[in-house]
Tab-separated table of C-alpha atoms and ligand atoms in Angstrom:
chain	number	residue	atom	x	y	z
I	1	MET	CA	0.449	6.816	-25.865
I	2	ASN	CA	-2.551	8.391	-24.147
I	3	PHE	CA	-4.531	7.332	-21.111
I	4	PRO	CA	-8.327	7.546	-20.694
I	5	ASP	CA	-9.961	10.914	-19.989
I	6	GLY	CA	-10.167	11.692	-16.286
I	7	PHE	CA	-7.326	9.284	-15.486
I	8	LEU	CA	-5.903	10.004	-12.014
I	9	TRP	CA	-2.185	10.634	-11.721
I	10	GLY	CA	-0.677	10.685	-8.289
I	11	ALA	CA	1.331	9.106	-5.527
I	12	SER	CA	0.555	6.978	-2.480
I	13	THR	CA	1.725	7.012	1.122
I	14	ALA	CA	0.881	5.279	4.408
I	15	PRO	CA	0.592	7.085	7.761
I	16	HIS	CA	3.118	5.089	9.793
I	17	GLN	CA	5.741	5.355	7.070
I	18	ILE	CA	5.760	9.161	6.838
I	19	GLU	CA	3.909	10.867	9.701
I	20	GLY	CA	6.255	10.224	12.629
I	21	ASN	CA	5.590	9.455	16.298
I	22	ASN	CA	2.735	7.064	15.766
I	23	VAL	CA	3.163	6.118	19.408
I	24	ASN	CA	-0.173	4.423	20.033
I	25	SER	CA	0.333	1.877	17.282
I	26	ASP	CA	1.423	-1.715	17.676
I	27	PHE	CA	4.164	-1.290	15.090
I	28	TRP	CA	5.734	1.557	17.092
I	29	ALA	CA	5.611	-0.596	20.219
I	30	ASN	CA	7.523	-3.378	18.518
I	31	GLU	CA	10.120	-1.382	16.616
I	32	GLY	CA	13.636	-2.141	17.715
I	33	ARG	CA	12.745	-5.534	19.124
I	34	MET	CA	13.880	-7.311	15.995
I	35	PRO	CA	17.548	-7.550	15.110
I	36	GLY	CA	18.540	-5.046	12.442
I	37	MET	CA	15.270	-3.168	12.571
I	38	GLU	CA	15.368	0.627	12.701
I	39	PHE	CA	12.946	3.022	14.398
I	40	SER	CA	10.380	5.160	12.623
I	41	GLY	CA	10.874	8.064	15.077
I	42	ASP	CA	9.824	11.365	13.540
I	43	ALA	CA	9.636	9.576	10.166
I	44	VAL	CA	9.595	12.532	7.758
I	45	ASP	CA	7.121	14.550	9.842
I	46	SER	CA	4.440	14.533	7.194
I	47	TYR	CA	1.907	14.679	10.023
I	48	HIS	CA	2.760	18.395	10.245
I	49	ARG	CA	4.064	18.939	6.711
I	50	PHE	CA	1.289	17.351	4.674
I	51	GLU	CA	0.360	20.637	3.044
I	52	GLU	CA	3.890	21.168	1.736
I	53	ASP	CA	3.953	17.574	0.500
I	54	MET	CA	0.656	17.948	-1.319
I	55	ARG	CA	1.676	21.300	-2.772
I	56	LEU	CA	4.822	19.761	-4.271
I	57	MET	CA	2.705	17.101	-5.930
I	58	ALA	CA	0.173	19.555	-7.270
I	59	GLU	CA	2.828	21.958	-8.554
I	60	ALA	CA	4.517	19.097	-10.394
I	61	GLY	CA	1.251	18.366	-12.225
I	62	LEU	CA	-0.149	15.400	-10.308
I	63	THR	CA	-3.873	15.230	-9.732
I	64	SER	CA	-4.397	12.735	-6.917
I	65	TYR	CA	-2.998	11.763	-3.520
I	66	ARG	CA	-3.550	8.469	-1.714
I	67	PHE	CA	-2.925	8.691	2.017
I	68	GLY	CA	-4.145	6.860	5.087
I	69	ILE	CA	-5.927	7.769	8.276
I	70	GLU	CA	-4.328	6.193	11.341
I	71	TRP	CA	-6.633	4.109	13.526
I	72	ALA	CA	-4.190	4.240	16.479
I	73	ARG	CA	-4.388	8.034	16.541
I	74	ILE	CA	-8.139	8.241	16.012
I	75	GLU	CA	-9.007	5.611	18.654
I	76	PRO	CA	-6.130	5.637	21.157
I	77	ARG	CA	-8.272	3.807	23.739
I	78	PRO	CA	-11.067	1.370	22.879
I	79	GLY	CA	-14.210	3.348	22.218
I	80	HIS	CA	-12.543	6.761	22.767
I	81	PHE	CA	-12.384	8.650	19.517
I	82	SER	CA	-10.254	11.758	19.168
I	83	ASN	CA	-12.107	14.626	17.529
I	84	ALA	CA	-8.816	16.469	17.161
I	85	GLU	CA	-7.326	13.637	15.108
I	86	LEU	CA	-10.478	13.240	13.042
I	87	SER	CA	-10.311	16.971	12.302
I	88	HIS	CA	-6.665	16.623	11.351
I	89	TYR	CA	-7.502	14.043	8.697
I	90	ARG	CA	-10.460	16.105	7.475
I	91	ARG	CA	-8.024	18.999	7.044
I	92	MET	CA	-5.857	16.731	4.911
I	93	ILE	CA	-8.835	15.846	2.723
I	94	ASP	CA	-9.821	19.512	2.389
I	95	THR	CA	-6.236	20.531	1.634
I	96	ALA	CA	-5.996	17.930	-1.113
I	97	TRP	CA	-9.193	19.241	-2.722
I	98	SER	CA	-8.052	22.859	-2.411
I	99	LEU	CA	-4.833	22.027	-4.275
I	100	GLY	CA	-6.653	20.185	-7.029
I	101	LEU	CA	-5.725	16.716	-5.775
I	102	THR	CA	-8.402	14.015	-5.664
I	103	PRO	CA	-8.073	12.260	-2.290
I	104	VAL	CA	-7.879	8.476	-2.155
I	105	VAL	CA	-8.070	7.407	1.486
I	106	THR	CA	-6.884	4.140	3.047
I	107	LEU	CA	-8.460	3.145	6.364
I	108	HIS	CA	-6.022	0.426	7.447
I	109	HIS	CA	-2.409	0.164	6.297
I	110	PHE	CA	-0.839	-2.610	8.418
I	111	THR	CA	-0.815	-0.812	11.777
I	112	ASN	CA	-3.307	-1.303	14.599
I	113	PRO	CA	-3.863	0.478	17.900
I	114	ARG	CA	-1.780	-1.080	20.665
I	115	TRP	CA	-4.895	-1.956	22.657
I	116	PHE	CA	-6.285	-3.861	19.658
I	117	ALA	CA	-3.074	-5.899	19.449
I	118	ASP	CA	-3.226	-6.511	23.214
I	119	GLU	CA	-6.758	-7.869	22.836
I	120	GLY	CA	-5.404	-10.467	20.419
I	121	GLY	CA	-5.349	-8.429	17.233
I	122	TRP	CA	-7.125	-9.694	14.158
I	123	LEU	CA	-7.445	-13.198	15.575
I	124	ALA	CA	-9.443	-12.085	18.621
I	125	ASP	CA	-13.202	-12.548	18.850
I	126	GLY	CA	-14.784	-9.224	18.067
I	127	ALA	CA	-11.881	-7.934	15.944
I	128	VAL	CA	-14.154	-7.244	12.985
I	129	ASP	CA	-16.610	-5.376	15.249
I	130	ARG	CA	-13.746	-3.265	16.567
I	131	PHE	CA	-12.713	-2.345	13.029
I	132	GLN	CA	-16.288	-1.580	12.083
I	133	ALA	CA	-16.683	0.725	15.102
I	134	PHE	CA	-13.571	2.632	14.034
I	135	VAL	CA	-14.836	2.935	10.476
I	136	GLU	CA	-18.240	4.143	11.669
I	137	ALA	CA	-16.570	6.811	13.805
I	138	ALA	CA	-14.481	7.940	10.828
I	139	THR	CA	-17.261	8.136	8.238
I	140	PRO	CA	-18.291	11.755	9.047
I	141	ILE	CA	-14.885	13.069	7.970
I	142	LEU	CA	-14.867	10.906	4.851
I	143	GLU	CA	-17.948	12.437	3.317
I	144	GLY	CA	-17.343	13.302	-0.314
I	145	VAL	CA	-14.090	11.341	-0.600
I	146	PRO	CA	-14.462	9.633	-3.980
I	147	TRP	CA	-12.184	6.634	-3.404
I	148	ILE	CA	-11.806	4.690	-0.149
I	149	ALA	CA	-9.636	1.599	0.321
I	150	THR	CA	-10.700	-0.283	3.440
I	151	MET	CA	-7.517	-2.325	3.907
I	152	ASN	CA	-4.078	-2.330	2.355
I	153	GLU	CA	-2.662	-5.679	1.179
I	154	PRO	CA	-4.779	-8.042	3.296
I	155	ASN	CA	-2.993	-10.923	1.561
I	156	MET	CA	0.380	-9.881	2.953
I	157	LEU	CA	-1.129	-9.167	6.345
I	158	ALA	CA	-2.658	-12.654	6.381
I	159	MET	CA	0.770	-14.088	5.628
I	160	MET	CA	2.409	-12.179	8.480
I	161	THR	CA	-0.360	-12.875	10.982
I	162	GLY	CA	-0.256	-16.545	10.073
I	163	MET	CA	3.501	-16.618	10.465
I	164	ALA	CA	3.139	-15.171	13.958
I	165	ARG	CA	0.516	-17.730	14.847
I	166	LEU	CA	2.748	-20.541	13.650
I	167	ALA	CA	5.621	-19.152	15.631
I	168	GLY	CA	3.323	-18.819	18.658
I	169	ASP	CA	4.810	-15.379	19.094
I	170	PRO	CA	2.506	-12.381	18.889
I	171	GLU	CA	5.455	-10.075	18.300
I	172	ALA	CA	6.561	-12.011	15.277
I	173	GLN	CA	3.708	-10.538	13.307
I	174	GLN	CA	5.366	-7.176	13.672
I	175	GLN	CA	8.285	-8.422	11.599
I	176	TRP	CA	6.555	-7.002	8.621
I	177	GLN	CA	8.426	-7.557	5.396
I	178	SER	CA	6.731	-6.006	2.439
I	179	PRO	CA	6.265	-8.064	-0.715
I	180	THR	CA	9.195	-6.239	-2.187
I	181	MET	CA	11.420	-6.140	0.854
I	182	ASP	CA	14.288	-8.587	0.787
I	183	THR	CA	17.280	-8.472	3.080
I	184	GLU	CA	20.705	-10.033	2.416
I	185	GLN	CA	19.377	-13.544	2.238
I	186	ALA	CA	16.593	-11.902	0.425
I	187	GLN	CA	15.518	-14.392	-2.118
I	188	ALA	CA	15.937	-17.284	0.230
I	189	VAL	CA	13.773	-15.543	2.812
I	190	ARG	CA	11.180	-14.609	0.251
I	191	LEU	CA	10.908	-18.104	-1.101
I	192	ARG	CA	10.492	-19.472	2.404
I	193	LEU	CA	7.674	-17.145	3.422
I	194	PRO	CA	4.655	-19.190	4.439
I	195	ALA	CA	1.583	-18.701	2.285
I	196	PRO	CA	-1.124	-16.417	3.695
I	197	ASP	CA	-3.350	-18.388	6.061
I	198	PRO	CA	-6.776	-18.532	4.335
I	199	GLU	CA	-8.580	-18.653	7.692
I	200	ILE	CA	-6.986	-15.350	8.680
I	201	GLY	CA	-7.556	-14.027	5.192
I	202	GLN	CA	-11.261	-14.754	5.690
I	203	ARG	CA	-11.210	-12.496	8.754
I	204	PHE	CA	-9.982	-9.626	6.588
I	205	ILE	CA	-12.545	-10.419	3.919
I	206	ASP	CA	-15.245	-10.291	6.616
I	207	ALA	CA	-13.895	-6.943	7.865
I	208	HIS	CA	-13.859	-5.522	4.353
I	209	HIS	CA	-17.388	-6.694	3.596
I	210	ALA	CA	-18.648	-5.492	6.995
I	211	VAL	CA	-17.804	-1.875	6.197
I	212	ARG	CA	-18.220	-1.716	2.437
I	213	ASP	CA	-21.902	-0.795	2.267
I	214	LEU	CA	-21.902	1.559	5.201
I	215	LEU	CA	-19.022	3.470	3.650
I	216	ARG	CA	-20.843	3.677	0.346
I	217	GLU	CA	-24.046	4.878	1.994
I	218	ARG	CA	-22.512	7.402	4.338
I	219	THR	CA	-19.752	8.861	2.186
I	220	GLY	CA	-20.783	8.310	-1.420
I	221	ALA	CA	-17.313	6.886	-2.105
I	222	ARG	CA	-16.309	4.146	-4.464
I	223	VAL	CA	-15.132	1.459	-2.051
I	224	GLY	CA	-12.518	-1.216	-2.590
I	225	TRP	CA	-9.378	-2.649	-1.112
I	226	THR	CA	-5.816	-3.072	-2.342
I	227	VAL	CA	-4.035	-6.341	-3.041
I	228	ALA	CA	-0.317	-7.062	-3.332
I	229	ASN	CA	-0.242	-8.524	-6.837
I	230	ARG	CA	2.565	-10.993	-7.303
I	231	ALA	CA	2.577	-10.936	-11.123
I	232	TYR	CA	3.336	-14.628	-11.494
I	233	GLN	CA	4.849	-15.850	-14.740
I	234	ALA	CA	4.746	-19.576	-15.490
I	235	LEU	CA	7.935	-21.102	-16.841
I	236	PRO	CA	7.438	-24.173	-19.058
I	237	GLY	CA	5.803	-26.832	-16.888
I	238	GLY	CA	5.022	-24.355	-14.103
I	239	GLU	CA	1.414	-23.579	-15.044
I	240	ALA	CA	-0.293	-25.764	-12.426
I	241	LYS	CA	2.010	-24.613	-9.660
I	242	MET	CA	1.446	-21.010	-10.623
I	243	ALA	CA	-2.335	-21.434	-10.443
I	244	GLU	CA	-1.983	-23.012	-6.999
I	245	LEU	CA	0.221	-20.192	-5.678
I	246	SER	CA	-1.886	-17.538	-7.270
I	247	HIS	CA	-5.041	-18.857	-5.603
I	248	VAL	CA	-3.735	-18.725	-2.080
I	249	TRP	CA	-1.523	-15.617	-2.389
I	250	GLU	CA	-3.840	-13.296	-4.245
I	251	ASP	CA	-6.914	-14.724	-5.958
I	252	LEU	CA	-8.877	-15.247	-2.730
I	253	TYR	CA	-8.553	-11.507	-2.105
I	254	LEU	CA	-9.291	-10.532	-5.680
I	255	GLU	CA	-12.378	-12.769	-5.724
I	256	ALA	CA	-13.557	-11.058	-2.525
I	257	ALA	CA	-13.464	-7.762	-4.445
I	258	ARG	CA	-16.059	-8.865	-7.005
I	259	GLY	CA	-18.807	-6.700	-5.494
I	260	ASP	CA	-16.489	-3.726	-4.982
I	261	ASP	CA	-16.391	-0.460	-6.885
I	262	PHE	CA	-12.677	-0.784	-7.653
I	263	ILE	CA	-9.694	-2.994	-6.974
I	264	GLY	CA	-6.390	-1.450	-5.925
I	265	VAL	CA	-3.577	-3.096	-7.874
I	266	GLN	CA	-0.144	-2.961	-6.199
I	267	SER	CA	2.746	-4.316	-8.197
I	268	TYR	CA	6.539	-4.103	-8.179
I	269	SER	CA	8.219	-7.152	-9.723
I	270	THR	CA	7.307	-10.571	-11.045
I	271	ILE	CA	7.759	-14.088	-9.694
I	272	ARG	CA	8.655	-16.816	-12.150
I	273	VAL	CA	7.300	-20.228	-11.301
I	274	ASN	CA	8.511	-23.645	-12.383
I	275	ALA	CA	6.928	-27.002	-11.619
I	276	ASP	CA	8.323	-26.972	-8.074
I	277	GLY	CA	7.512	-23.392	-7.131
I	278	PRO	CA	9.025	-19.907	-7.419
I	279	GLU	CA	12.284	-19.856	-9.306
I	280	GLU	CA	15.273	-18.577	-7.365
I	281	HIS	CA	16.436	-15.220	-8.702
I	282	VAL	CA	20.126	-14.946	-9.518
I	283	PRO	CA	21.235	-11.485	-8.309
I	284	ALA	CA	21.711	-9.037	-11.190
I	285	PRO	CA	23.285	-5.555	-11.407
I	286	ASP	CA	19.928	-3.856	-11.915
I	287	ASP	CA	18.261	-5.485	-8.899
I	288	THR	CA	16.374	-3.041	-6.710
I	289	LEU	CA	17.512	-1.944	-3.256
I	290	VAL	CA	15.238	-4.577	-1.772
I	291	GLY	CA	16.896	-7.311	-3.812
I	292	THR	CA	14.053	-7.914	-6.211
I	293	PRO	CA	14.507	-8.225	-9.972
I	294	TYR	CA	14.006	-5.149	-12.145
I	295	ARG	CA	10.819	-6.065	-14.018
I	296	PRO	CA	8.635	-3.106	-14.966
I	297	GLU	CA	6.413	-5.416	-17.010
I	298	ALA	CA	4.955	-6.624	-13.689
I	299	LEU	CA	2.296	-3.915	-13.676
I	300	GLY	CA	0.734	-5.031	-16.948
I	301	ILE	CA	0.642	-8.647	-15.790
I	302	ALA	CA	-0.872	-7.626	-12.443
I	303	ALA	CA	-3.559	-5.424	-13.996
I	304	ARG	CA	-4.611	-8.116	-16.480
I	305	HIS	CA	-4.731	-10.759	-13.750
I	306	ALA	CA	-6.758	-8.565	-11.365
I	307	TRP	CA	-9.192	-7.708	-14.171
I	308	GLU	CA	-9.690	-11.366	-15.005
I	309	VAL	CA	-10.061	-12.683	-11.454
I	310	THR	CA	-12.340	-9.882	-10.240
I	311	GLN	CA	-14.411	-10.433	-13.404
I	312	GLY	CA	-14.173	-6.866	-14.523
I	313	VAL	CA	-13.933	-4.660	-11.445
I	314	PRO	CA	-12.394	-1.289	-12.439
I	315	ILE	CA	-8.756	-0.949	-11.466
I	316	LEU	CA	-6.966	1.824	-9.647
I	317	VAL	CA	-3.220	1.275	-9.542
I	318	THR	CA	-2.703	2.166	-5.894
I	319	GLU	CA	1.010	1.282	-5.738
I	320	ASN	CA	3.815	0.777	-8.219
I	321	GLY	CA	7.398	1.873	-7.866
I	322	ILE	CA	10.986	0.891	-7.260
I	323	ALA	CA	13.474	1.053	-4.397
I	324	THR	CA	16.505	2.635	-6.012
I	325	ALA	CA	19.112	5.297	-5.316
I	326	ASP	CA	19.293	5.988	-9.050
I	327	ASP	CA	16.489	8.308	-10.084
I	328	ASP	CA	17.111	7.622	-13.790
I	329	GLN	CA	16.362	3.988	-13.040
I	330	ARG	CA	13.140	5.070	-11.298
I	331	ILE	CA	12.063	7.018	-14.382
I	332	ALA	CA	12.945	4.160	-16.741
I	333	TYR	CA	11.114	1.666	-14.510
I	334	THR	CA	8.009	3.835	-14.271
I	335	GLU	CA	7.940	4.436	-17.992
I	336	GLY	CA	8.194	0.695	-18.612
I	337	ALA	CA	5.428	0.007	-16.108
I	338	LEU	CA	3.172	2.633	-17.697
I	339	ARG	CA	3.763	1.217	-21.171
I	340	ALA	CA	2.752	-2.233	-19.931
I	341	LEU	CA	-0.307	-0.687	-18.277
I	342	ALA	CA	-1.241	1.191	-21.451
I	343	ASP	CA	-1.052	-2.088	-23.400
I	344	ALA	CA	-3.450	-3.689	-20.931
I	345	ILE	CA	-5.811	-0.718	-21.269
I	346	GLY	CA	-5.573	-1.062	-25.034
I	347	ASP	CA	-6.704	-4.671	-24.636
I	348	GLY	CA	-9.819	-3.583	-22.743
I	349	VAL	CA	-8.743	-3.531	-19.095
I	350	ASP	CA	-10.566	-0.672	-17.323
I	351	VAL	CA	-7.924	1.299	-15.404
I	352	ARG	CA	-8.901	4.573	-13.724
I	353	GLY	CA	-5.624	5.880	-12.412
I	354	TYR	CA	-1.973	5.400	-11.503
I	355	LEU	CA	-0.681	6.243	-8.016
I	356	HIS	CA	3.061	5.829	-7.685
I	357	TRP	CA	4.665	4.311	-4.585
I	358	THR	CA	5.721	6.551	-3.100
I	359	LEU	CA	5.724	10.301	-2.661
I	360	LEU	CA	8.566	10.565	-0.128
I	361	ASP	CA	11.547	8.443	0.801
I	362	ASN	CA	10.083	6.816	3.890
I	363	PHE	CA	10.200	4.212	6.645
I	364	GLU	CA	10.090	0.898	4.836
I	365	TRP	CA	8.757	-1.053	7.821
I	366	GLY	CA	11.953	-1.243	9.838
I	367	HIS	CA	14.367	0.041	7.223
I	368	TRP	CA	15.321	3.470	5.931
I	369	ALA	CA	17.717	2.363	3.193
I	370	PRO	CA	15.241	1.365	0.452
I	371	THR	CA	14.332	4.678	-1.139
I	372	PHE	CA	11.103	4.486	-3.136
I	373	GLY	CA	10.342	8.242	-3.118
I	374	LEU	CA	9.757	10.858	-5.789
I	375	ILE	CA	10.938	13.337	-3.149
I	376	HIS	CA	13.909	13.082	-0.807
I	377	ALA	CA	13.201	14.236	2.755
I	378	ASP	CA	16.032	15.106	5.121
I	379	ARG	CA	15.369	13.217	8.347
I	380	GLU	CA	16.965	15.879	10.561
I	381	THR	CA	15.648	19.100	9.026
I	382	PHE	CA	12.694	17.562	7.155
I	383	GLU	CA	13.601	19.649	4.128
I	384	ARG	CA	12.022	18.250	0.978
I	385	THR	CA	13.984	17.930	-2.269
I	386	PRO	CA	11.975	16.770	-5.266
I	387	LYS	CA	13.792	14.315	-7.509
I	388	PRO	CA	13.660	14.591	-11.318
I	389	SER	CA	11.217	11.668	-11.300
I	390	LEU	CA	8.562	13.866	-9.653
I	391	GLY	CA	8.798	16.394	-12.477
I	392	TRP	CA	8.846	13.591	-15.028
I	393	LEU	CA	5.671	11.976	-13.653
I	394	GLY	CA	4.047	15.411	-13.446
I	395	GLN	CA	4.733	15.893	-17.174
I	396	VAL	CA	3.181	12.540	-17.944
I	397	ALA	CA	0.149	13.651	-15.933
I	398	ARG	CA	-0.136	16.977	-17.745
I	399	ARG	CA	0.082	15.180	-21.095
I	400	ASN	CA	-2.150	12.354	-19.822
I	401	GLY	CA	0.206	10.115	-21.713
I	402	LEU	CA	3.724	9.075	-22.553
I	403	ALA	CA	5.669	10.917	-25.217
Z	1	IFM	O1	6.133	0.203	1.652
Z	1	IFM	C1	5.282	-0.819	1.193
Z	1	IFM	C2	3.843	-0.455	1.422
Z	1	IFM	O2	3.582	-0.104	2.749
Z	1	IFM	C3	2.977	-1.635	1.046
Z	1	IFM	N1	3.260	-2.112	-0.281
Z	1	IFM	C4	4.643	-2.300	-0.651
Z	1	IFM	C5	5.454	-1.062	-0.293
Z	1	IFM	C6	6.908	-1.215	-0.729
Z	1	IFM	O3	7.499	-2.318	-0.132
């Protein structure tokens, strides 16, 4: 089962989840304020160890690395841009190239500078201008980067920002729960999440469109954004409800990608929908560490849906993975996901690469327990220990296919 020539094989990360000491960010400022939430602290110190991390990927056989640049580091005060931090991220880009890894760079992955949050965050007047100013300041270091994602999962961010607005509590929006993250009352919580607020979603769409052309012109990159794909499956009688949910949770953001160069598909599990809404999941022994059902077929469903709604925008799988302590389960899941993806490609869906979530066990937005990584990182010594899944994915990459 082979993949198209030039297919990218890699892994994805986000700055706040791996770098450590992201002290000027709003997420850092709010850590520990929520019951049960852990601190990011040093994270896994990838800020200093990025070269080792990239080398492990390259030696395994991977060919691409998606990482983010951190706005809070680059612009610690409004209008003051740090040349040292910009140089740091340029070094990361250069290091990736020197190791044979194609860089895929994300400009915004959930976190904002503290001052931006204090100004009212994404709901403030001028928020889009602030983002555009940051992007303009960053473009010189992004020259030659072939793939740039402006924002990560704007649909989930719109949900969280809307939740905070409803609660009238600006800190509530820091209670980030990823689309895959479920706690003990997991399913109940997940089913109760308010839908993303379309008005806030429009703000993100405006931000994305505001920087798309300037990024293309100044860097030569293919520009897109990444969407948390929910991989809905209609149960008998659930078709209309599914269409309704799909529109507000993901299609608005996929439609906004129609003029883009690629769409980042991010998929983990599926959501089954009956006539009343999402079906409650009965816990099963193979559930993931975030309480979601084990459904590798999600990636194929997500890719087909994104292809259809964007009306044919090329796809880069920018996240797919599983929170598990059992690395055999990770390999089995990834193989299943890749088979479903290959089927979609066989049916004509244009997919350019697969970037696994994630390279390192990391800070899952307030929690350290859900391990999604291909590499274990000791949080005291920062020693890296690749898991068998890294070698396995590297073999798939070298073969450009599944055995
Ligand atoms: O860790 C997150 C990531 O930051 C965004 N997408 C989902 C991942 C797993 O929950």
